[in-house]
Amino acid sequence: MEATPMEARQIYSSQKEVMKKIAEFSGEADEIDIDEWIFDLNNLFSLMKLKDETKIIETMGRLTGPALRWYQENLRSFINWNDTEKALRDRFKEFTSDSQLMQEFFYIRQEENQSVISFYENVMRKYRKSRQFITEQQVITVLQNGVKNSLKEYLIRNEKEIKKPEEWLQVAREEEYVQKRIQQQRNGLYSETKNKTFFESILPTATIQPTSSNIQSSSQQPYTSRHYYKQQHQQLPSLTNNRTHPKQNKFTNPQQHRENYPENKIRKSNPCLICNKNNHATIKCFYKKNNGCFKCGQSNHQIRDPKKSSTTTAFNPIFVKILCNNTPQEALIDTGSAITIIHQNLLNKISHKKFTSTTKNHLSANCSTLNIIGEIPLEININGIKTTVIADVTTNLVTNLILGSDWIQSNNVYILTPEQRIMIRSRGKEVSTPFVKPPLLNYPATLINHITLPPFSEKIVEAQVQHKNMTDVLFEPNPRLNNKALFTANALLNIENRTIKISIINATNRQQTLSEGTKIGIVTQVSSTIGVTIPSSYLTERIPKGKACKELIPEGKGANKPNKLNFNDRSTTTLYGQQHQCRKCYQHFDTSNELFKHLRNQCYPEEIRQQINKLIEHITDDKQREQILKILWKYGKLFDISEPSKIDIILKNAIDTGTHRPVHTPPYRKSNKDQETLRKETDKLLKNGIIEHSTSPWSSPVVLVTKKDGTTRFCVDYRRLNQITTKDAFPLPRIDDIYDQLTKATYFTKFDFKAGYFQVPLDKADRPKTAFSTRDGHFQFKVLPQGLTNGPPTFQRIVNQILGPNRWKHVLAYIDDIIIYSQNFNEHLKHIEEVCSLLHEANFKLNVDKCEVARTEILFLGHLITAGTIKPDPDNIRGLTDTREPTSAEEAFRFVKAAEYYRKFIPKFSIIAAPLHKYSPATVQQQKNHKKLKFELSAEARTAFHQLKKILTTDLILDLPDDTLTFKLQTDASVDGIGAVLLQITPNGDRPLAYMSKKLTKTQINWPTIEQECYAIVQAIEKWDKYLRGHEFILETDHEPLIHFANKEQLNKRCE
């Protein structure tokens, strides 16, 4: 029977009224749970018997904010209510691990003033979330265990009659009503005793004791019960000395709080747990064991009871509710942590000030390294009292926020364990807040080794976790492995030496591999106190100046020791868990493939991504290209020059001028165009933090040099400064020694620093000496400028220090040019990653336009290098071959000197070029005349010029020396000079390594032929002594008398 129009309107109006009872849902965090919201919707929809189309529309009417925008964007994709319901859950359901749901469910407790109905609904809400794991009988068990004690006895007596949760609710409500009536008759109002926790925590935390300094400040005044607490079992005495506590004299009258705390609540000093005496602390006992338990030395328990497990004396860690930057949070109050630490995930969710990037070396209490990526100022608000603290930001903390002893000490925070609360005092105001239940802590489990799983197979693998030893931890698999049909089960495991063993099943018909460091799941425990250790020198930087500062600064031998930068000590920065971490945004990923996708598509500007992809365009093998790309993306920050960067080292005494007075050279005059160019350059350098305004008495003039590409190079003429600077004798590597190292290499990578000098900070004492003037002001450099006499050796020293022992093995550097060389591709991958890691740690930036990666032929320092061979740069040779015939002596001499750079590639070079050397400005004839001679290119010089150009157009290629092959030396002498060639005997024949030639003097021309030939041999052996010494070699000469020379009775005196 259909409803009349009036009835239809009434039904519609009733539906609207009923729908208003459903709360609005915006999808914001910490709002209504999506499962409960949909549960309420379905209950109403079932009563009103609505169609799917109506349900979808009515649902939209109760959405607001982000949820409404998302719903409207996807409305057309909702075909029916089931699809809509699933989409809502997938989009807004907060991920919670199954283990966490289970723990939360079994630990539900009825609060003091909570009704039975409210408690019952709370249990059923949790049950609906995890009903696939929980039976109705378990629900009844949770209800029985969690109900307050006043109802528990009656319910236990009647539990045989209870078969369903609804029956339990009926019985509990009846008993609640009866008890309420009885209590009202007794007292006239309803009250109830405080409920006690049914389950006890079984995981150990630090033993908390009051400090001895607060026990009694005067023999005439009794001590107060409010003390500052510390860890009794702290095992780092060097750090203990650096942790101080509020002094007793902060309270002028310790008796003033006594009336609030009766005598039986005052904590008295506990006896030593080893010898049972009261005159010292346990940790200072003479009989204390060095390792394990202080009393017996065993490692499987704490000091409290040598015969029992340490779990019998456990304390819960201290968590309290606070406002962190006006955002509600639960923070761990940890007296054992020297510093305050915040997890990066929490920092991303709250508003905060500018983040300062830095790296530090901190260890947690379980000796795992914390990955500190920077520091941030935080505001901590406790019940209206605002405090500030500088917190370190980490990516691998097991809780969101730790308030350490630096915050506790500087804000007069007191931990009142008998009252289960903390108290804080500020400007006469005193507030407190209670402890809250500690959250669950999860540790990632990652594969120790690379594993291969055959089709339809099962394998037991080892995984590493960030906790040394633990029993009965809950392992939960990574759900992402299920997408690959790789399955592991939930399990109760033990951690031994940071290792667990778990079984993985490959349910596919193909072989699958998992790389080292892949996250296979998490292990869960209830949190324990997380002490954090730091270098003692770090405390002096973190503690603000004040009354307590003196006690916090380390004393003794190590008090004033400076921190030395050691680029080779990678233990401070290489952390477990960083293998799949983005080095730009510091986000963690389960596998290297996920990290690679993130790096390739995010984090870096499009320009950087295109340039990195351009570096590997020449690689034709897809697998090799992918392997190289992963390394380049992993260290993509090296190529990101969007922000100026400086390396983590400060130069000392780079410009040592002794006691010389400052030099001052007025600026050179310039055109208006040059002045405008100079102004733009100084503005750019100021903006990038390269220079700063100066009041220095030193000054050097600026020179603008036009580069090949037409742009202008900003230079300072430091010639006068260089004349009075003590020269740094640090050696630059010989270029021919560098080439000799590349003999067996087949793969090459070249890195070029982006304005390398400008990435090196200059000591403040040296900055005034770099000053220069323009018409707009007086400036000085904050970094190492170009043009200093000590610039090249200083920069070479820094690069050598960064590369460390890898130099001369697979990487070399000539000032700001780095070459990586390897014998095969797999080796080259490792070498590239190692060098990139070292440069990344030093905070260097590279010029991606001038870098080349994984080449089989590479241009380095003016020469083209291939596998075992070397030849001149074709572009440089082209410049010589395109030179026109000289029209002046200067042009002729300039040509022959340029060609001389390649003389090792040209046989008999000195003899061929001799006619051109006559045009040297230092000839005897010019020195006699003291005037410029009229130029006339002789026929011999013209022939030499064109002969050299012709030789240069040929393929000038030499082999690189190989000590494992036999050398051959060929020499010859002629009327005008001598010549030699060094060869190497290879399976492909004799290969030239280098040529030598020398013109004979007028006296040497008159020597006998045997002496000239012998002279050629001596000169060749002396020149190539580096290769020939210690090796047998073959000597070839076309002068036969030399063969019998050693057998003659009377030797030639000159040849001897």
mmCIF file of N, CA and C in Angstrom, residues 296-392:
data_model
loop_
_atom_site.group_PDB
_atom_site.id
_atom_site.type_symbol
_atom_site.label_atom_id
_atom_site.label_comp_id
_atom_site.label_asym_id
_atom_site.label_seq_id
_atom_site.Cartn_x
_atom_site.Cartn_y
_atom_site.Cartn_z
ATOM 1 N N CYS A 296 75.642 -9.961 41.163
ATOM 2 C CA CYS A 296 76.206 -11.265 40.824
ATOM 3 C C CYS A 296 76.904 -11.287 39.473
ATOM 4 N N GLY A 297 76.732 -10.234 38.656
ATOM 5 C CA GLY A 297 77.420 -10.159 37.380
ATOM 6 C C GLY A 297 76.710 -10.814 36.226
ATOM 7 N N GLN A 298 75.597 -11.532 36.477
ATOM 8 C CA GLN A 298 74.886 -12.191 35.388
ATOM 9 C C GLN A 298 74.071 -11.169 34.594
ATOM 10 N N SER A 299 73.834 -11.468 33.291
ATOM 11 C CA SER A 299 73.225 -10.492 32.398
ATOM 12 C C SER A 299 71.732 -10.706 32.166
ATOM 13 N N ASN A 300 71.130 -11.732 32.787
ATOM 14 C CA ASN A 300 69.727 -12.036 32.472
ATOM 15 C C ASN A 300 68.750 -11.419 33.463
ATOM 16 N N HIS A 301 69.206 -10.522 34.325
ATOM 17 C CA HIS A 301 68.292 -9.882 35.264
ATOM 18 C C HIS A 301 68.917 -8.603 35.793
ATOM 19 N N GLN A 302 68.115 -7.833 36.584
ATOM 20 C CA GLN A 302 68.595 -6.592 37.162
ATOM 21 C C GLN A 302 69.056 -6.822 38.598
ATOM 22 N N ILE A 303 69.453 -5.717 39.218
ATOM 23 C CA ILE A 303 69.996 -5.792 40.568
ATOM 24 C C ILE A 303 68.943 -6.169 41.606
ATOM 25 N N ARG A 304 67.660 -5.915 41.337
ATOM 26 C CA ARG A 304 66.641 -6.006 42.391
ATOM 27 C C ARG A 304 66.590 -7.375 43.054
ATOM 28 N N ASP A 305 66.740 -8.442 42.260
ATOM 29 C CA ASP A 305 66.673 -9.788 42.837
ATOM 30 C C ASP A 305 67.507 -10.722 41.992
ATOM 31 N N PRO A 306 68.699 -11.108 42.422
ATOM 32 C CA PRO A 306 69.554 -11.955 41.598
ATOM 33 C C PRO A 306 68.948 -13.307 41.268
ATOM 34 N N LYS A 307 67.977 -13.756 41.986
ATOM 35 C CA LYS A 307 67.412 -15.079 41.744
ATOM 36 C C LYS A 307 66.203 -15.050 40.833
ATOM 37 N N LYS A 308 65.677 -13.838 40.605
ATOM 38 C CA LYS A 308 64.454 -13.736 39.815
ATOM 39 C C LYS A 308 64.703 -12.896 38.578
ATOM 40 N N SER A 309 63.845 -13.051 37.623
ATOM 41 C CA SER A 309 63.919 -12.220 36.420
ATOM 42 C C SER A 309 63.648 -10.784 36.784
ATOM 43 N N SER A 310 64.247 -9.868 36.017
ATOM 44 C CA SER A 310 64.058 -8.452 36.272
ATOM 45 C C SER A 310 62.633 -8.010 36.052
ATOM 46 N N THR A 311 61.864 -8.815 35.419
ATOM 47 C CA THR A 311 60.489 -8.416 35.150
ATOM 48 C C THR A 311 59.637 -8.363 36.412
ATOM 49 N N THR A 312 60.128 -8.912 37.478
ATOM 50 C CA THR A 312 59.322 -8.921 38.684
ATOM 51 C C THR A 312 59.319 -7.585 39.392
ATOM 52 N N THR A 313 60.220 -6.686 39.018
ATOM 53 C CA THR A 313 60.300 -5.395 39.692
ATOM 54 C C THR A 313 60.112 -4.263 38.694
ATOM 55 N N ALA A 314 59.233 -4.462 37.747
ATOM 56 C CA ALA A 314 59.104 -3.495 36.665
ATOM 57 C C ALA A 314 58.326 -2.267 37.095
ATOM 58 N N PHE A 315 58.669 -1.123 36.464
ATOM 59 C CA PHE A 315 57.928 0.109 36.610
ATOM 60 C C PHE A 315 57.485 0.571 35.225
ATOM 61 N N ASN A 316 56.339 1.231 35.171
ATOM 62 C CA ASN A 316 55.888 1.762 33.896
ATOM 63 C C ASN A 316 56.661 3.033 33.574
ATOM 64 N N PRO A 317 56.957 3.285 32.316
ATOM 65 C CA PRO A 317 57.549 4.564 31.945
ATOM 66 C C PRO A 317 56.543 5.684 32.167
ATOM 67 N N ILE A 318 57.041 6.898 32.260
ATOM 68 C CA ILE A 318 56.209 8.039 32.636
ATOM 69 C C ILE A 318 55.770 8.778 31.381
ATOM 70 N N PHE A 319 54.492 8.707 31.055
ATOM 71 C CA PHE A 319 53.901 9.468 29.962
ATOM 72 C C PHE A 319 52.888 10.448 30.550
ATOM 73 N N VAL A 320 52.890 11.677 30.022
ATOM 74 C CA VAL A 320 51.926 12.689 30.461
ATOM 75 C C VAL A 320 51.360 13.393 29.239
ATOM 76 N N LYS A 321 50.177 13.984 29.430
ATOM 77 C CA LYS A 321 49.556 14.746 28.350
ATOM 78 C C LYS A 321 50.054 16.185 28.406
ATOM 79 N N ILE A 322 50.488 16.702 27.239
ATOM 80 C CA ILE A 322 51.002 18.071 27.148
ATOM 81 C C ILE A 322 50.501 18.699 25.858
ATOM 82 N N LEU A 323 50.781 19.989 25.680
ATOM 83 C CA LEU A 323 50.572 20.664 24.400
ATOM 84 C C LEU A 323 51.942 20.968 23.824
ATOM 85 N N CYS A 324 52.218 20.401 22.671
ATOM 86 C CA CYS A 324 53.489 20.663 21.982
ATOM 87 C C CYS A 324 53.179 21.585 20.803
ATOM 88 N N ASN A 325 53.653 22.829 20.897
ATOM 89 C CA ASN A 325 53.309 23.845 19.885
ATOM 90 C C ASN A 325 51.796 23.913 19.676
ATOM 91 N N ASN A 326 51.081 23.922 20.812
ATOM 92 C CA ASN A 326 49.615 24.021 20.837
ATOM 93 C C ASN A 326 48.907 22.813 20.234
ATOM 94 N N THR A 327 49.617 21.674 20.146
ATOM 95 C CA THR A 327 49.017 20.434 19.649
ATOM 96 C C THR A 327 49.033 19.393 20.760
ATOM 97 N N PRO A 328 47.872 18.788 21.121
ATOM 98 C CA PRO A 328 47.854 17.788 22.203
ATOM 99 C C PRO A 328 48.718 16.575 21.856
ATOM 100 N N GLN A 329 49.553 16.158 22.805
ATOM 101 C CA GLN A 329 50.416 14.999 22.617
ATOM 102 C C GLN A 329 50.617 14.288 23.951
ATOM 103 N N GLU A 330 51.072 13.051 23.860
ATOM 104 C CA GLU A 330 51.506 12.315 25.041
ATOM 105 C C GLU A 330 53.019 12.188 24.963
ATOM 106 N N ALA A 331 53.716 12.762 25.955
ATOM 107 C CA ALA A 331 55.175 12.810 25.928
ATOM 108 C C ALA A 331 55.746 11.886 26.996
ATOM 109 N N LEU A 332 56.874 11.282 26.679
ATOM 110 C CA LEU A 332 57.601 10.451 27.637
ATOM 111 C C LEU A 332 58.538 11.344 28.438
ATOM 112 N N ILE A 333 58.376 11.354 29.767
ATOM 113 C CA ILE A 333 59.288 12.081 30.654
ATOM 114 C C ILE A 333 60.405 11.124 31.026
ATOM 115 N N ASP A 334 61.606 11.370 30.509
ATOM 116 C CA ASP A 334 62.700 10.409 30.666
ATOM 117 C C ASP A 334 63.900 11.083 31.321
ATOM 118 N N THR A 335 64.094 10.804 32.608
ATOM 119 C CA THR A 335 65.244 11.370 33.318
ATOM 120 C C THR A 335 66.549 10.756 32.855
ATOM 121 N N GLY A 336 66.489 9.607 32.217
ATOM 122 C CA GLY A 336 67.701 8.960 31.731
ATOM 123 C C GLY A 336 68.155 9.491 30.390
ATOM 124 N N SER A 337 67.353 10.338 29.743
ATOM 125 C CA SER A 337 67.734 10.913 28.456
ATOM 126 C C SER A 337 68.308 12.297 28.697
ATOM 127 N N ALA A 338 69.513 12.532 28.214
ATOM 128 C CA ALA A 338 70.172 13.812 28.443
ATOM 129 C C ALA A 338 69.560 14.924 27.615
ATOM 130 N N ILE A 339 68.819 14.586 26.567
ATOM 131 C CA ILE A 339 68.299 15.586 25.648
ATOM 132 C C ILE A 339 66.822 15.340 25.372
ATOM 133 N N THR A 340 66.186 16.343 24.806
ATOM 134 C CA THR A 340 64.807 16.231 24.343
ATOM 135 C C THR A 340 64.813 15.867 22.864
ATOM 136 N N ILE A 341 63.965 14.899 22.490
ATOM 137 C CA ILE A 341 63.956 14.388 21.111
ATOM 138 C C ILE A 341 62.516 14.322 20.618
ATOM 139 N N ILE A 342 62.332 14.692 19.366
ATOM 140 C CA ILE A 342 61.021 14.610 18.733
ATOM 141 C C ILE A 342 61.147 13.803 17.450
ATOM 142 N N HIS A 343 60.163 12.967 17.179
ATOM 143 C CA HIS A 343 60.169 12.173 15.946
ATOM 144 C C HIS A 343 59.769 13.066 14.776
ATOM 145 N N GLN A 344 60.392 12.846 13.628
ATOM 146 C CA GLN A 344 60.098 13.652 12.452
ATOM 147 C C GLN A 344 58.630 13.541 12.042
ATOM 148 N N ASN A 345 58.024 12.371 12.231
ATOM 149 C CA ASN A 345 56.609 12.197 11.869
ATOM 150 C C ASN A 345 55.720 13.145 12.662
ATOM 151 N N LEU A 346 56.007 13.310 13.957
ATOM 152 C CA LEU A 346 55.224 14.241 14.765
ATOM 153 C C LEU A 346 55.501 15.679 14.341
ATOM 154 N N LEU A 347 56.749 15.990 14.051
ATOM 155 C CA LEU A 347 57.096 17.358 13.656
ATOM 156 C C LEU A 347 56.352 17.769 12.392
ATOM 157 N N ASN A 348 56.160 16.811 11.484
ATOM 158 C CA ASN A 348 55.453 17.121 10.241
ATOM 159 C C ASN A 348 53.975 17.414 10.475
ATOM 160 N N LYS A 349 53.436 16.990 11.629
ATOM 161 C CA LYS A 349 52.002 17.165 11.901
ATOM 162 C C LYS A 349 51.707 18.435 12.684
ATOM 163 N N ILE A 350 52.713 19.097 13.227
ATOM 164 C CA ILE A 350 52.479 20.274 14.052
ATOM 165 C C ILE A 350 53.118 21.497 13.406
ATOM 166 N N SER A 351 52.616 22.662 13.757
ATOM 167 C CA SER A 351 53.243 23.893 13.269
ATOM 168 C C SER A 351 54.540 24.112 14.043
ATOM 169 N N HIS A 352 55.554 24.592 13.357
ATOM 170 C CA HIS A 352 56.843 24.772 14.029
ATOM 171 C C HIS A 352 57.644 25.846 13.323
ATOM 172 N N LYS A 353 58.698 26.298 14.004
ATOM 173 C CA LYS A 353 59.579 27.316 13.445
ATOM 174 C C LYS A 353 60.546 26.672 12.463
ATOM 175 N N LYS A 354 61.500 27.474 11.986
ATOM 176 C CA LYS A 354 62.442 26.999 10.978
ATOM 177 C C LYS A 354 63.265 25.837 11.504
ATOM 178 N N PHE A 355 63.372 24.819 10.677
ATOM 179 C CA PHE A 355 64.110 23.600 11.018
ATOM 180 C C PHE A 355 65.585 23.784 10.664
ATOM 181 N N THR A 356 66.477 23.468 11.606
ATOM 182 C CA THR A 356 67.917 23.592 11.373
ATOM 183 C C THR A 356 68.506 22.208 11.151
ATOM 184 N N SER A 357 69.065 21.984 9.959
ATOM 185 C CA SER A 357 69.641 20.677 9.631
ATOM 186 C C SER A 357 70.997 20.515 10.297
ATOM 187 N N THR A 358 71.241 19.346 10.876
ATOM 188 C CA THR A 358 72.529 19.035 11.486
ATOM 189 C C THR A 358 72.598 17.533 11.700
ATOM 190 N N THR A 359 73.790 17.013 11.906
ATOM 191 C CA THR A 359 73.971 15.589 12.207
ATOM 192 C C THR A 359 74.736 15.454 13.504
ATOM 193 N N LYS A 360 74.305 14.511 14.373
ATOM 194 C CA LYS A 360 74.938 14.296 15.672
ATOM 195 C C LYS A 360 74.996 12.811 15.962
ATOM 196 N N ASN A 361 75.785 12.466 16.974
ATOM 197 C CA ASN A 361 75.983 11.062 17.324
ATOM 198 C C ASN A 361 75.340 10.796 18.680
ATOM 199 N N HIS A 362 74.155 10.209 18.685
ATOM 200 C CA HIS A 362 73.450 9.872 19.918
ATOM 201 C C HIS A 362 73.186 8.378 19.962
ATOM 202 N N LEU A 363 73.241 7.809 21.145
ATOM 203 C CA LEU A 363 72.937 6.395 21.338
ATOM 204 C C LEU A 363 71.757 6.261 22.277
ATOM 205 N N SER A 364 70.841 5.342 21.963
ATOM 206 C CA SER A 364 69.733 5.068 22.867
ATOM 207 C C SER A 364 70.204 4.080 23.934
ATOM 208 N N ALA A 365 69.339 3.811 24.911
ATOM 209 C CA ALA A 365 69.720 2.950 26.025
ATOM 210 C C ALA A 365 70.032 1.532 25.588
ATOM 211 N N ASN A 366 69.424 1.092 24.462
ATOM 212 C CA ASN A 366 69.734 -0.257 23.973
ATOM 213 C C ASN A 366 70.917 -0.259 23.011
ATOM 214 N N CYS A 367 71.683 0.874 23.004
ATOM 215 C CA CYS A 367 72.924 1.011 22.236
ATOM 216 C C CYS A 367 72.697 1.104 20.727
ATOM 217 N N SER A 368 71.468 1.298 20.281
ATOM 218 C CA SER A 368 71.253 1.544 18.860
ATOM 219 C C SER A 368 71.436 3.038 18.597
ATOM 220 N N THR A 369 71.863 3.376 17.374
ATOM 221 C CA THR A 369 72.168 4.757 17.034
ATOM 222 C C THR A 369 70.912 5.482 16.592
ATOM 223 N N LEU A 370 70.741 6.701 17.100
ATOM 224 C CA LEU A 370 69.623 7.525 16.682
ATOM 225 C C LEU A 370 70.036 8.363 15.484
ATOM 226 N N ASN A 371 69.170 8.422 14.488
ATOM 227 C CA ASN A 371 69.457 9.168 13.269
ATOM 228 C C ASN A 371 68.983 10.608 13.452
ATOM 229 N N ILE A 372 69.856 11.464 13.977
ATOM 230 C CA ILE A 372 69.513 12.861 14.223
ATOM 231 C C ILE A 372 69.724 13.637 12.929
ATOM 232 N N ILE A 373 68.670 14.333 12.468
ATOM 233 C CA ILE A 373 68.754 15.075 11.206
ATOM 234 C C ILE A 373 68.709 16.579 11.425
ATOM 235 N N GLY A 374 68.478 17.047 12.646
ATOM 236 C CA GLY A 374 68.441 18.483 12.888
ATOM 237 C C GLY A 374 67.906 18.795 14.263
ATOM 238 N N GLU A 375 67.626 20.065 14.496
ATOM 239 C CA GLU A 375 67.064 20.482 15.778
ATOM 240 C C GLU A 375 66.018 21.562 15.546
ATOM 241 N N ILE A 376 65.116 21.708 16.529
ATOM 242 C CA ILE A 376 63.967 22.597 16.372
ATOM 243 C C ILE A 376 63.570 23.140 17.749
ATOM 244 N N PRO A 377 63.249 24.419 17.884
ATOM 245 C CA PRO A 377 62.713 24.925 19.160
ATOM 246 C C PRO A 377 61.244 24.533 19.318
ATOM 247 N N LEU A 378 60.877 24.056 20.509
ATOM 248 C CA LEU A 378 59.502 23.644 20.778
ATOM 249 C C LEU A 378 58.953 24.397 21.985
ATOM 250 N N GLU A 379 57.643 24.592 21.972
ATOM 251 C CA GLU A 379 56.953 25.135 23.147
ATOM 252 C C GLU A 379 56.159 24.003 23.793
ATOM 253 N N ILE A 380 56.467 23.715 25.062
ATOM 254 C CA ILE A 380 55.783 22.669 25.821
ATOM 255 C C ILE A 380 54.881 23.341 26.853
ATOM 256 N N ASN A 381 53.578 23.093 26.736
ATOM 257 C CA ASN A 381 52.589 23.716 27.622
ATOM 258 C C ASN A 381 51.979 22.637 28.512
ATOM 259 N N ILE A 382 52.128 22.828 29.828
ATOM 260 C CA ILE A 382 51.544 21.903 30.804
ATOM 261 C C ILE A 382 50.582 22.685 31.685
ATOM 262 N N ASN A 383 49.306 22.476 31.442
ATOM 263 C CA ASN A 383 48.249 23.118 32.232
ATOM 264 C C ASN A 383 48.460 24.619 32.383
ATOM 265 N N GLY A 384 48.815 25.279 31.276
ATOM 266 C CA GLY A 384 48.932 26.730 31.277
ATOM 267 C C GLY A 384 50.335 27.265 31.469
ATOM 268 N N ILE A 385 51.269 26.461 31.958
ATOM 269 C CA ILE A 385 52.659 26.907 32.104
ATOM 270 C C ILE A 385 53.396 26.569 30.821
ATOM 271 N N LYS A 386 53.886 27.615 30.148
ATOM 272 C CA LYS A 386 54.582 27.433 28.883
ATOM 273 C C LYS A 386 56.088 27.384 29.111
ATOM 274 N N THR A 387 56.725 26.383 28.518
ATOM 275 C CA THR A 387 58.177 26.244 28.594
ATOM 276 C C THR A 387 58.721 26.065 27.183
ATOM 277 N N THR A 388 59.995 26.315 27.013
ATOM 278 C CA THR A 388 60.635 26.136 25.707
ATOM 279 C C THR A 388 61.834 25.224 25.840
ATOM 280 N N VAL A 389 62.136 24.527 24.767
ATOM 281 C CA VAL A 389 63.285 23.615 24.751
ATOM 282 C C VAL A 389 63.717 23.416 23.299
ATOM 283 N N ILE A 390 65.012 23.222 23.101
ATOM 284 C CA ILE A 390 65.530 22.891 21.775
ATOM 285 C C ILE A 390 65.602 21.378 21.671
ATOM 286 N N ALA A 391 64.844 20.812 20.761
ATOM 287 C CA ALA A 391 64.752 19.352 20.633
ATOM 288 C C ALA A 391 65.492 18.879 19.392
ATOM 289 N N ASP A 392 66.129 17.741 19.512
ATOM 290 C CA ASP A 392 66.731 17.095 18.349
ATOM 291 C C ASP A 392 65.648 16.340 17.580
#
